[in-house]
Amino acid sequence: MDQNSLPPIQTTARDDAVLKALVGFVRAEALQPGERLPTERILAERLKVSRNTVREALTRWEGLGLVERRQGSGTYLKAAVSHDMLHMPLTLAGGNDFTSLMQTMEIRRALEAEAAALCAERASQADIAEIARKLDIMEQAFRTRDGMSSEEDWEFHQAIYRASGNPLFEQIIAAMYELFHRFWEHPLGVRDFGHASFPYHRTIYEYIAARDPQGARAEALKLIATVEDDLKRGAAKLKLSSHT
Amino acid sequence: MDQNSLPPIQTTARDDAVLKALVGFVRAEALQPGERLPTERILAERLKVSRNTVREALTRWEGLGLVERRQGSGTYLKAAVSHDMLHMPLTLAGGNDFTSLMQTMEIRRALEAEAAALCAERASQADIAEIARKLDIMEQAFRTRDGMSSEEDWEFHQAIYRASGNPLFEQIIAAMYELFHRFWEHPLGVRDFGHASFPYHRTIYEYIAARDPQGARAEALKLIATVEDDLKRGAAKLKLSSHT
DNA sequence: GTGGTCCAATGGTCCAACCAATTTCTGCAC
DNA sequence: GTGCAGAAATTGGTTGGACCATTGGACCAC
């Protein structure tokens, strides 16, 4: 039913038509985020267009954060898609200096607090169990690797965003997370980064499990505050060392 | 952090490299928005990459609204580019259904609360005076036009975002505001929309003037809550009327 | 099991054309 | 010279085919 709904549109806007057809396919197959969609070669054959056209279309979606491509593996859905989506690409100038990093942290503080509160209101028992699982993994990684647990830390937060029932939280924060990483790829010696925020992960979880939105919001604010403090200390140290 | 101690090796990042080179070109030539940049064929030749790769890179920029392509004419710069830009593509599922509207409102709730709190911390006396001025204008418009003060209302909020010292708040919320308007231009019979939120504008201002971040945050949350309630009532009414 | 090697699948890149829209130039009529 | 229609060049859009790099599973020796 999916491929047959491909009309003989032959004019321009080929790749746009490809995306429309893909939306139909995702809907028909009820694909969930994380699942793999057909290979580029299959799509090209089924839609009767060149593989390059398929690639251009997928490049658009990739740029919008809707899919993720993994060479040798496939193309995976990253978010829910529908026929009436609104794309709002925000491009903000300046990104590598400390000021803009702090500005993004303030945005994250706002979203993190609200996501935690919504999560406390709405999370299902399964959601809470999943968060608890991520928390355990993170705490174990923290102990065995002496504080190096950023990957597990991130997954814990993602679980909260997902349980908030609002996919926008994960989308927005994920975009900022990328910037965050870009900034921190330069070594700069804040080795104990994240140590201070560690205990708040469990307290946030406890407030969520206790269905206390206000408490969860307050704990999330405290957590981000510790991260911001770490960043400020790191920046100060960096400035100091660069003076020598 | 942990990943940074590992080799973030990346053998293939061609199109990304193309974009970097393009940023350098735009900088070197001091290209302004509206000007045309080199042909795809020329770029491919100069950068020693395939034209396909150039196209993928340009497709990315086009998706981000940085560039506009006109077949037969050329590719034109649409916005200023710099080497450190933060791309935050947001895609909001559906604009016409109630669910996605509520999701954007939750994002706004998060940002509004944080902006109010930051504003209470940082606003200068001039900022506060400006907010007070917008508040007066809004209240007067509200009284003389019997609640139709959405434009003045919006300007009041914008003044707060600006005084927060973080331009991201205004940019993000402004983008959402545009979507909001585009899809809700149909009045949908919530005529007294915004009535309930009216008194909170002054209380928010008072907390800001009193330098009370917590209070300002709480009042902002209340304000958005009333707006959400209005929306829910409106949606319920709409659903009811569509049943007849 | 463990650790390799091999191999098929898949995204990434390249090439050399051709198509379609646009712009520019040419040449003729006046 | 002017004006304008049509040809020609330019430029983004599409095609098909080829090869490379990475991934992940199958298979095998130990």
Coordinates of C-alpha atoms (C1' of nucleotides) in Angstrom, one line a residue:
Chain A
M1 CA 0.0 0.0 0.0
D2 CA 2.9 2.2 0.7
Q3 CA 4.9 2.2 -2.5
N4 CA 1.8 2.1 -4.6
S5 CA 0.7 5.4 -3.2
L6 CA 3.6 6.9 -5.1
P7 CA 2.0 9.1 -7.8
P8 CA 3.8 9.6 -11.2
I9 CA 4.9 13.0 -10.1
Q10 CA 7.7 13.9 -12.6
T11 CA 8.2 17.6 -12.3
T12 CA 10.5 19.2 -9.8
A13 CA 10.8 18.8 -6.1
R14 CA 11.8 15.2 -6.4
D15 CA 13.5 14.8 -3.1
D16 CA 10.5 16.5 -1.4
A17 CA 8.3 13.9 -2.9
V18 CA 10.7 11.2 -1.6
L19 CA 10.3 12.6 1.9
K20 CA 6.5 12.6 1.6
A21 CA 6.6 9.0 0.5
L22 CA 8.8 8.2 3.4
V23 CA 6.4 9.8 5.8
G24 CA 3.7 7.5 4.4
F25 CA 6.0 4.5 4.7
V26 CA 6.8 5.3 8.3
R27 CA 3.1 5.7 9.1
A28 CA 2.1 2.6 7.2
E29 CA 4.8 0.5 8.9
A30 CA 4.3 2.2 12.3
L31 CA 8.0 2.7 12.6
Q32 CA 9.1 3.9 16.1
P33 CA 12.1 6.0 16.8
G34 CA 15.2 3.8 16.9
E35 CA 14.0 1.5 14.2
R36 CA 15.8 1.1 10.9
L37 CA 14.2 2.3 7.7
P38 CA 14.9 0.7 4.3
T39 CA 18.3 1.0 2.7
E40 CA 19.0 3.8 0.3
R41 CA 19.2 1.3 -2.6
I42 CA 15.9 -0.2 -1.8
L43 CA 14.2 3.2 -1.5
A44 CA 15.7 4.3 -4.7
E45 CA 14.4 1.2 -6.5
R46 CA 10.9 1.3 -4.9
L47 CA 10.4 5.0 -5.5
K48 CA 11.8 4.9 -9.0
V49 CA 14.3 7.6 -8.3
S50 CA 18.1 7.7 -8.3
R51 CA 19.9 6.8 -5.1
N52 CA 21.4 10.3 -5.1
T53 CA 18.0 11.8 -4.9
V54 CA 17.2 9.6 -2.0
R55 CA 20.4 10.6 -0.3
E56 CA 19.6 14.3 -0.7
A57 CA 16.2 13.8 0.9
L58 CA 17.8 11.8 3.7
T59 CA 20.4 14.5 4.2
R60 CA 17.6 17.0 4.7
W61 CA 16.1 14.8 7.4
E62 CA 19.4 14.1 9.0
G63 CA 20.0 17.9 9.2
L64 CA 16.7 18.2 10.9
G65 CA 17.6 15.5 13.4
L66 CA 14.8 13.2 12.2
V67 CA 17.1 10.3 11.2
E68 CA 20.6 9.1 12.0
R69 CA 22.8 7.5 9.4
R70 CA 25.4 4.9 10.4
Q71 CA 27.7 3.8 7.7
G72 CA 27.7 0.0 7.3
S73 CA 24.7 -0.3 9.5
G74 CA 21.8 1.7 8.1
T75 CA 19.6 4.7 8.6
Y76 CA 17.6 4.9 11.8
L77 CA 14.6 7.0 12.8
K78 CA 15.4 9.4 15.5
A79 CA 12.1 11.1 16.1
A80 CA 8.4 10.7 15.2
V81 CA 7.5 12.0 11.8
S82 CA 4.2 13.1 10.5
H83 CA 2.9 14.7 7.3
D84 CA 2.4 18.1 8.9
M85 CA 5.7 18.9 10.6
L86 CA 7.0 22.3 11.3
H87 CA 10.7 22.8 10.9
M88 CA 12.3 25.6 12.9
P89 CA 16.0 25.6 12.2
L90 CA 17.6 27.9 14.7
T91 CA 21.2 28.9 13.9
L92 CA 22.8 31.0 16.5
A93 CA 26.1 32.8 16.0
G94 CA 28.9 32.3 18.3
G95 CA 29.4 29.0 20.0
N96 CA 32.9 28.3 21.3
D97 CA 33.3 31.0 23.8
F98 CA 32.5 30.6 27.5
T99 CA 29.6 33.1 27.4
S100 CA 27.6 31.3 24.8
L101 CA 28.2 28.0 26.6
M102 CA 26.8 29.5 29.8
Q103 CA 23.8 30.8 27.8
T104 CA 23.0 27.4 26.5
M105 CA 23.4 26.0 30.0
E106 CA 20.7 28.4 31.1
I107 CA 18.4 27.1 28.5
R108 CA 19.2 23.6 29.5
R109 CA 18.5 24.6 33.1
A110 CA 15.1 25.8 32.2
L111 CA 14.2 22.7 30.2
E112 CA 15.7 20.2 32.6
A113 CA 13.7 21.6 35.5
E114 CA 10.5 21.4 33.5
A115 CA 11.1 18.0 32.1
A116 CA 11.8 16.6 35.6
A117 CA 8.6 18.2 36.9
L118 CA 6.5 16.8 34.0
C119 CA 8.2 13.5 34.4
A120 CA 7.1 13.4 38.0
E121 CA 3.6 14.0 36.9
R122 CA 3.3 11.7 34.0
A123 CA 5.9 8.9 34.0
S124 CA 4.4 5.4 33.9
Q125 CA 5.7 2.7 36.2
A126 CA 7.7 1.3 33.3
D127 CA 9.2 4.7 32.7
I128 CA 10.2 5.0 36.3
A129 CA 11.7 1.6 36.2
E130 CA 13.7 2.5 33.2
I131 CA 15.0 5.7 34.8
A132 CA 16.0 3.6 37.9
R133 CA 17.9 1.2 35.6
K134 CA 19.8 4.0 33.9
L135 CA 20.5 5.5 37.3
D136 CA 22.0 2.3 38.6
I137 CA 24.1 1.9 35.5
M138 CA 25.3 5.4 35.9
E139 CA 26.2 5.1 39.5
Q140 CA 28.1 1.9 39.0
A141 CA 30.0 3.5 36.1
F142 CA 30.7 6.5 38.3
R143 CA 32.2 4.3 41.0
T144 CA 34.2 1.9 38.9
R145 CA 35.6 4.6 36.6
D146 CA 36.1 7.2 39.3
G147 CA 33.6 9.8 38.0
M148 CA 34.0 9.2 34.3
S149 CA 30.3 8.5 33.5
S150 CA 29.2 11.1 31.1
E151 CA 27.8 8.7 28.6
E152 CA 25.7 7.0 31.3
D153 CA 24.8 10.3 32.8
W154 CA 23.5 11.5 29.5
E155 CA 21.3 8.4 29.1
F156 CA 19.8 8.9 32.5
H157 CA 18.8 12.4 31.5
Q158 CA 17.4 11.2 28.2
A159 CA 15.3 8.7 30.0
I160 CA 13.7 11.5 31.9
Y161 CA 13.1 13.6 28.8
R162 CA 11.4 10.6 27.2
A163 CA 9.2 10.0 30.2
S164 CA 8.1 13.6 30.2
G165 CA 5.7 12.8 27.4
N166 CA 7.0 15.7 25.3
P167 CA 9.5 14.8 22.7
L168 CA 10.5 18.4 22.2
F169 CA 12.6 18.3 25.4
E170 CA 14.8 15.6 24.1
Q171 CA 15.2 17.2 20.7
I172 CA 16.2 20.6 22.0
I173 CA 18.5 19.4 24.7
A174 CA 20.1 16.9 22.3
A175 CA 21.0 19.8 19.9
M176 CA 22.6 21.6 22.8
Y177 CA 24.4 18.5 24.0
E178 CA 26.2 18.4 20.7
L179 CA 27.5 21.9 21.1
F180 CA 28.5 21.0 24.7
H181 CA 30.6 18.2 23.4
R182 CA 32.2 20.3 20.7
F183 CA 33.3 22.8 23.4
W184 CA 34.7 20.2 25.6
E185 CA 36.7 18.3 23.0
H186 CA 39.5 20.8 23.8
P187 CA 41.1 19.1 26.8
L188 CA 41.1 21.9 29.4
G189 CA 41.8 20.3 32.7
V190 CA 38.6 20.0 34.6
R191 CA 39.1 16.3 35.4
D192 CA 36.6 16.1 38.2
F193 CA 33.9 17.6 36.1
G194 CA 30.5 16.3 37.1
H195 CA 31.5 15.0 40.4
A196 CA 29.5 17.6 42.3
S197 CA 26.3 16.9 40.3
F198 CA 26.5 13.2 41.0
P199 CA 24.3 12.9 44.2
Y200 CA 21.5 15.0 42.6
H201 CA 20.7 12.3 40.1
R202 CA 19.4 10.0 42.7
T203 CA 17.5 12.7 44.5
I204 CA 15.8 13.7 41.3
Y205 CA 14.9 10.1 40.7
E206 CA 13.4 9.9 44.2
Y207 CA 11.2 12.9 43.7
I208 CA 10.0 11.6 40.4
A209 CA 9.2 8.2 41.9
A210 CA 7.4 10.0 44.7
R211 CA 5.4 11.9 42.1
D212 CA 6.6 15.3 43.5
P213 CA 6.9 17.7 40.5
Q214 CA 8.0 20.7 42.7
G215 CA 10.7 18.6 44.4
A216 CA 11.9 17.2 41.1
R217 CA 12.1 20.7 39.6
A218 CA 14.0 22.0 42.5
E219 CA 16.5 19.2 42.5
A220 CA 17.0 19.6 38.7
L221 CA 17.8 23.2 39.2
K222 CA 20.3 22.3 41.9
L223 CA 22.0 19.8 39.6
I224 CA 22.4 22.2 36.8
A225 CA 23.7 24.8 39.2
T226 CA 26.5 22.5 40.2
V227 CA 27.4 21.9 36.6
E228 CA 27.5 25.6 36.0
D229 CA 29.7 26.1 38.9
D230 CA 32.1 23.4 37.6
L231 CA 32.1 25.2 34.2
K232 CA 32.9 28.5 35.9
R233 CA 35.7 27.0 37.9
G234 CA 37.1 25.3 34.8
A235 CA 37.0 28.5 32.8
A236 CA 38.7 30.4 35.6
K237 CA 41.4 27.8 35.8
L238 CA 41.8 27.9 32.0
K239 CA 42.1 31.7 32.0
L240 CA 44.7 31.5 34.8
S241 CA 46.8 28.9 33.1
S242 CA 46.8 30.6 29.8
H243 CA 48.3 33.7 31.5
T244 CA 51.4 31.8 32.4
Chain B
M1 CA 35.6 13.6 30.2
D2 CA 35.9 10.0 29.1
Q3 CA 35.1 10.1 25.4
N4 CA 37.6 12.9 25.0
S5 CA 40.4 10.8 26.2
L6 CA 39.6 8.4 23.5
P7 CA 40.6 9.1 19.9
P8 CA 37.5 10.7 18.4
I9 CA 38.9 9.5 15.1
Q10 CA 37.0 10.5 12.0
T11 CA 38.3 9.4 8.7
T12 CA 35.3 10.5 6.7
A13 CA 33.8 13.9 7.2
R14 CA 34.0 15.2 3.7
D15 CA 30.9 17.3 3.5
D16 CA 31.6 18.8 6.9
A17 CA 35.0 19.8 5.6
V18 CA 33.4 21.3 2.6
L19 CA 31.2 23.5 4.8
K20 CA 34.2 24.5 6.8
A21 CA 36.0 25.5 3.6
L22 CA 32.9 27.4 2.5
V23 CA 32.8 29.3 5.8
G24 CA 36.4 30.3 5.2
F25 CA 35.5 31.4 1.7
V26 CA 32.6 33.5 2.8
R27 CA 34.8 35.1 5.4
A28 CA 37.6 35.8 3.0
E29 CA 35.4 37.3 0.3
A30 CA 33.3 39.1 2.9
L31 CA 30.1 37.8 1.3
Q32 CA 26.9 39.5 2.4
P33 CA 23.5 37.9 2.6
G34 CA 21.9 37.9 -0.9
E35 CA 25.2 37.5 -2.7
R36 CA 25.9 34.5 -4.9
L37 CA 28.5 32.0 -4.0
P38 CA 30.5 29.9 -6.4
T39 CA 29.0 27.3 -8.7
E40 CA 28.7 23.7 -7.5
R41 CA 31.0 22.7 -10.3
I42 CA 33.6 25.2 -9.4
L43 CA 33.4 24.3 -5.7
A44 CA 33.9 20.7 -6.6
E45 CA 36.9 21.4 -8.7
R46 CA 38.5 23.8 -6.2
L47 CA 37.9 21.7 -3.2
K48 CA 39.0 18.5 -5.0
V49 CA 35.8 16.7 -4.1
S50 CA 32.9 15.3 -6.1
R51 CA 30.1 17.6 -7.0
N52 CA 27.8 15.2 -5.1
T53 CA 29.7 15.9 -1.9
V54 CA 29.4 19.6 -2.5
R55 CA 25.6 19.2 -3.1
E56 CA 25.2 17.2 0.1
A57 CA 26.9 19.9 2.0
L58 CA 24.9 22.7 0.4
T59 CA 21.7 20.7 1.1
R60 CA 22.6 20.8 4.7
W61 CA 23.0 24.6 4.6
E62 CA 19.8 24.9 2.7
G63 CA 18.0 23.0 5.3
L64 CA 19.3 25.3 7.9
G65 CA 18.1 28.3 6.0
L66 CA 21.6 29.6 5.5
V67 CA 21.5 29.4 1.7
E68 CA 19.0 29.4 -1.1
R69 CA 19.3 27.6 -4.4
R70 CA 17.8 28.7 -7.6
Q71 CA 18.0 26.4 -10.5
G72 CA 19.6 27.9 -13.5
S73 CA 20.7 30.9 -11.5
G74 CA 22.9 29.9 -8.6
T75 CA 23.2 29.5 -4.9
Y76 CA 22.7 32.5 -2.7
L77 CA 23.7 33.4 0.8
K78 CA 20.6 33.9 3.0
A79 CA 22.2 34.7 6.4
A80 CA 25.5 35.5 7.9
V81 CA 27.7 32.5 8.6
S82 CA 30.6 32.0 11.0
H83 CA 32.8 29.2 12.0
D84 CA 31.1 28.7 15.3
M85 CA 27.4 28.5 14.8
L86 CA 25.0 26.6 16.9
H87 CA 22.4 24.7 14.9
M88 CA 19.3 23.8 16.7
P89 CA 16.8 22.4 14.3
L90 CA 13.5 21.9 15.9
T91 CA 10.7 20.0 14.2
L92 CA 7.4 20.2 15.8
A93 CA 5.0 17.4 15.0
G94 CA 1.8 18.7 13.6
G95 CA 0.7 22.2 14.1
N96 CA -3.1 21.8 14.1
D97 CA -3.7 19.3 16.7
F98 CA -4.1 20.1 20.3
T99 CA -1.3 17.8 21.5
S100 CA 1.5 19.5 19.7
L101 CA 0.3 22.9 20.8
M102 CA 0.4 21.8 24.4
Q103 CA 3.9 20.5 23.8
T104 CA 5.1 23.8 22.6
M105 CA 3.4 25.5 25.5
E106 CA 5.3 23.2 27.9
I107 CA 8.6 24.4 26.3
R108 CA 7.5 27.9 26.7
R109 CA 6.5 27.4 30.3
A110 CA 10.0 26.1 31.0
L111 CA 11.7 29.0 29.2
E112 CA 9.4 31.7 30.5
A113 CA 10.0 30.6 34.1
E114 CA 13.7 30.7 33.8
A115 CA 13.8 33.9 31.9
A116 CA 11.7 35.6 34.6
A117 CA 14.1 34.3 37.3
L118 CA 17.2 35.4 35.4
C119 CA 15.6 38.7 34.8
A120 CA 15.0 39.2 38.5
E121 CA 18.6 38.5 39.1
R122 CA 20.2 40.6 36.4
A123 CA 17.9 43.2 35.0
S124 CA 19.3 46.7 35.2
Q125 CA 17.2 49.6 36.5
A126 CA 16.7 50.7 32.9
D127 CA 15.5 47.2 32.0
I128 CA 13.0 47.2 34.8
A129 CA 11.8 50.6 33.8
E130 CA 11.3 49.4 30.3
I131 CA 9.4 46.4 31.5
A132 CA 7.2 48.6 33.6
R133 CA 6.5 50.8 30.6
K134 CA 5.4 47.8 28.5
L135 CA 3.3 46.6 31.4
D136 CA 1.5 49.9 31.6
I137 CA 0.9 49.9 27.9
M138 CA -0.5 46.4 28.0
E139 CA -2.8 47.1 30.9
Q140 CA -4.2 50.1 29.3
A141 CA -4.8 48.3 26.0
F142 CA -6.4 45.5 28.0
R143 CA -8.9 47.8 29.6
T144 CA -9.7 49.9 26.6
R145 CA -10.1 47.0 24.2
D146 CA -11.6 44.6 26.6
G147 CA -8.9 42.0 26.7
M148 CA -7.6 42.2 23.2
S149 CA -4.0 43.0 24.0
S150 CA -2.1 40.1 22.6
E151 CA 0.4 42.4 20.8
E152 CA 1.2 44.4 23.8
D153 CA 1.2 41.3 25.9
W154 CA 3.9 39.8 23.6
E155 CA 6.0 43.0 23.9
F156 CA 5.9 42.8 27.6
H157 CA 7.2 39.3 27.6
Q158 CA 9.9 40.2 25.0
A159 CA 11.1 42.9 27.4
I160 CA 11.6 40.3 30.0
Y161 CA 13.5 38.0 27.7
R162 CA 15.8 40.8 26.7
A163 CA 16.5 41.8 30.3
S164 CA 17.4 38.2 31.1
G165 CA 20.8 38.8 29.6
N166 CA 20.5 35.7 27.4
P167 CA 19.5 36.3 23.8
L168 CA 18.6 32.6 23.3
F169 CA 15.4 33.0 25.2
E170 CA 14.0 35.6 22.9
Q171 CA 15.2 33.7 19.8
I172 CA 13.7 30.4 20.7
I173 CA 10.4 31.7 22.0
A174 CA 10.1 34.1 19.1
A175 CA 10.4 31.2 16.7
M176 CA 7.7 29.3 18.6
Y177 CA 5.6 32.4 18.7
E178 CA 5.7 32.6 15.0
L179 CA 4.6 29.0 14.6
F180 CA 1.9 29.6 17.1
H181 CA 0.5 32.5 15.1
R182 CA 0.8 30.8 11.8
F183 CA -1.3 27.8 12.8
W184 CA -3.7 29.5 15.2
E185 CA -4.8 32.3 13.0
H186 CA -8.2 30.7 13.0
P187 CA -9.6 32.4 16.1
L188 CA -11.3 29.3 17.4
G189 CA -13.8 30.7 19.7
V190 CA -11.8 31.4 22.7
R191 CA -12.6 35.0 22.8
D192 CA -11.7 35.6 26.4
F193 CA -8.3 34.0 25.7
G194 CA -5.7 35.5 28.0
H195 CA -8.1 37.1 30.4
A196 CA -7.2 34.8 33.2
S197 CA -3.5 35.4 32.8
F198 CA -3.8 39.2 32.9
P199 CA -3.2 39.8 36.7
Y200 CA 0.0 37.7 36.7
H201 CA 1.8 40.1 34.4
R202 CA 1.9 42.7 37.2
T203 CA 2.8 40.2 39.9
I204 CA 5.7 38.9 37.7
Y205 CA 6.9 42.5 37.3
E206 CA 6.7 43.1 41.0
Y207 CA 8.8 40.1 41.8
I208 CA 11.4 41.1 39.2
A209 CA 11.5 44.6 40.6
A210 CA 11.9 43.1 44.0
R211 CA 14.9 41.0 42.8
D212 CA 13.1 37.8 43.8
P213 CA 14.1 35.1 41.3
Q214 CA 12.1 32.3 43.0
G215 CA 9.0 34.4 43.2
A216 CA 9.3 35.5 39.6
R217 CA 9.7 31.9 38.5
A218 CA 6.7 30.8 40.4
E219 CA 4.5 33.6 39.0
A220 CA 5.6 32.9 35.5
L221 CA 4.6 29.2 36.0
K222 CA 1.2 30.3 37.2
L223 CA 0.7 32.6 34.2
I224 CA 1.5 29.9 31.7
A225 CA -0.7 27.5 33.6
T226 CA -3.7 29.8 33.1
V227 CA -3.0 30.1 29.4
E228 CA -2.8 26.3 29.2
D229 CA -6.1 26.1 31.0
D230 CA -7.6 28.5 28.5
L231 CA -6.4 26.4 25.7
K232 CA -7.8 23.2 27.2
R233 CA -11.1 24.8 27.7
G234 CA -11.1 26.1 24.2
A235 CA -10.2 22.7 22.8
A236 CA -12.9 21.1 24.8
K237 CA -15.4 23.6 23.5
L238 CA -14.2 23.0 20.0
K239 CA -14.5 19.3 20.3
L240 CA -18.0 19.7 21.7
S241 CA -19.2 21.9 18.9
S242 CA -17.8 19.7 16.3
H243 CA -19.9 16.9 17.6
T244 CA -23.2 18.7 16.8
Chain C
dG1 C1' 33.8 -19.4 25.2
dT2 C1' 37.7 -16.5 22.8
dG3 C1' 39.6 -14.5 19.4
dG4 C1' 40.3 -14.2 14.8
dT5 C1' 39.0 -14.0 9.6
dC6 C1' 36.0 -13.6 6.1
dC7 C1' 32.0 -11.7 3.7
dA8 C1' 27.8 -9.5 2.7
dA9 C1' 25.1 -5.4 3.6
dT10 C1' 25.1 -0.4 4.0
dG11 C1' 26.2 4.4 4.0
dG12 C1' 29.9 7.7 1.8
dT13 C1' 32.2 9.2 -2.3
dC14 C1' 33.2 9.6 -7.1
dC15 C1' 32.4 10.1 -12.1
dA16 C1' 30.2 11.3 -16.4
dA17 C1' 26.5 12.2 -18.4
dC18 C1' 21.7 14.3 -19.2
dC19 C1' 17.5 17.2 -17.8
dA20 C1' 15.2 21.6 -16.5
dA21 C1' 15.1 26.3 -15.3
dT22 C1' 17.4 30.6 -15.8
dT23 C1' 20.3 33.9 -17.7
dT24 C1' 22.9 35.8 -21.4
dC25 C1' 24.0 36.5 -26.0
dT26 C1' 23.0 36.7 -30.9
dG27 C1' 20.9 38.2 -34.9
dC28 C1' 17.2 39.7 -37.4
dA29 C1' 13.4 43.0 -38.3
dC30 C1' 12.2 47.6 -38.0
Chain D
dG1 C1' 20.3 52.1 -32.9
dT2 C1' 16.1 49.6 -30.8
dG3 C1' 13.4 45.8 -29.6
dC4 C1' 12.5 41.3 -29.3
dA5 C1' 12.5 36.4 -30.3
dG6 C1' 15.2 32.5 -30.3
dA7 C1' 19.6 30.2 -29.8
dA8 C1' 23.3 29.3 -26.6
dA9 C1' 25.6 29.1 -22.4
dT10 C1' 25.1 28.7 -17.4
dT11 C1' 23.5 26.5 -13.3
dG12 C1' 21.1 23.7 -10.1
dG13 C1' 18.5 18.9 -10.3
dT14 C1' 18.6 14.0 -11.6
dT15 C1' 20.4 9.7 -13.2
dG16 C1' 23.0 5.3 -13.2
dG17 C1' 26.9 2.9 -12.2
dA18 C1' 31.1 2.1 -9.9
dC19 C1' 34.2 1.8 -5.9
dC20 C1' 35.6 2.6 -0.9
dA21 C1' 35.0 2.3 4.3
dT22 C1' 32.6 0.7 8.0
dT23 C1' 29.7 -2.4 10.3
dG24 C1' 28.0 -6.6 12.0
dG25 C1' 27.1 -11.3 11.6
dA26 C1' 28.8 -16.0 10.2
dC27 C1' 32.2 -19.1 10.5
dC28 C1' 36.3 -21.3 12.1
dA29 C1' 40.5 -22.5 14.7
dC30 C1' 42.1 -22.6 19.3

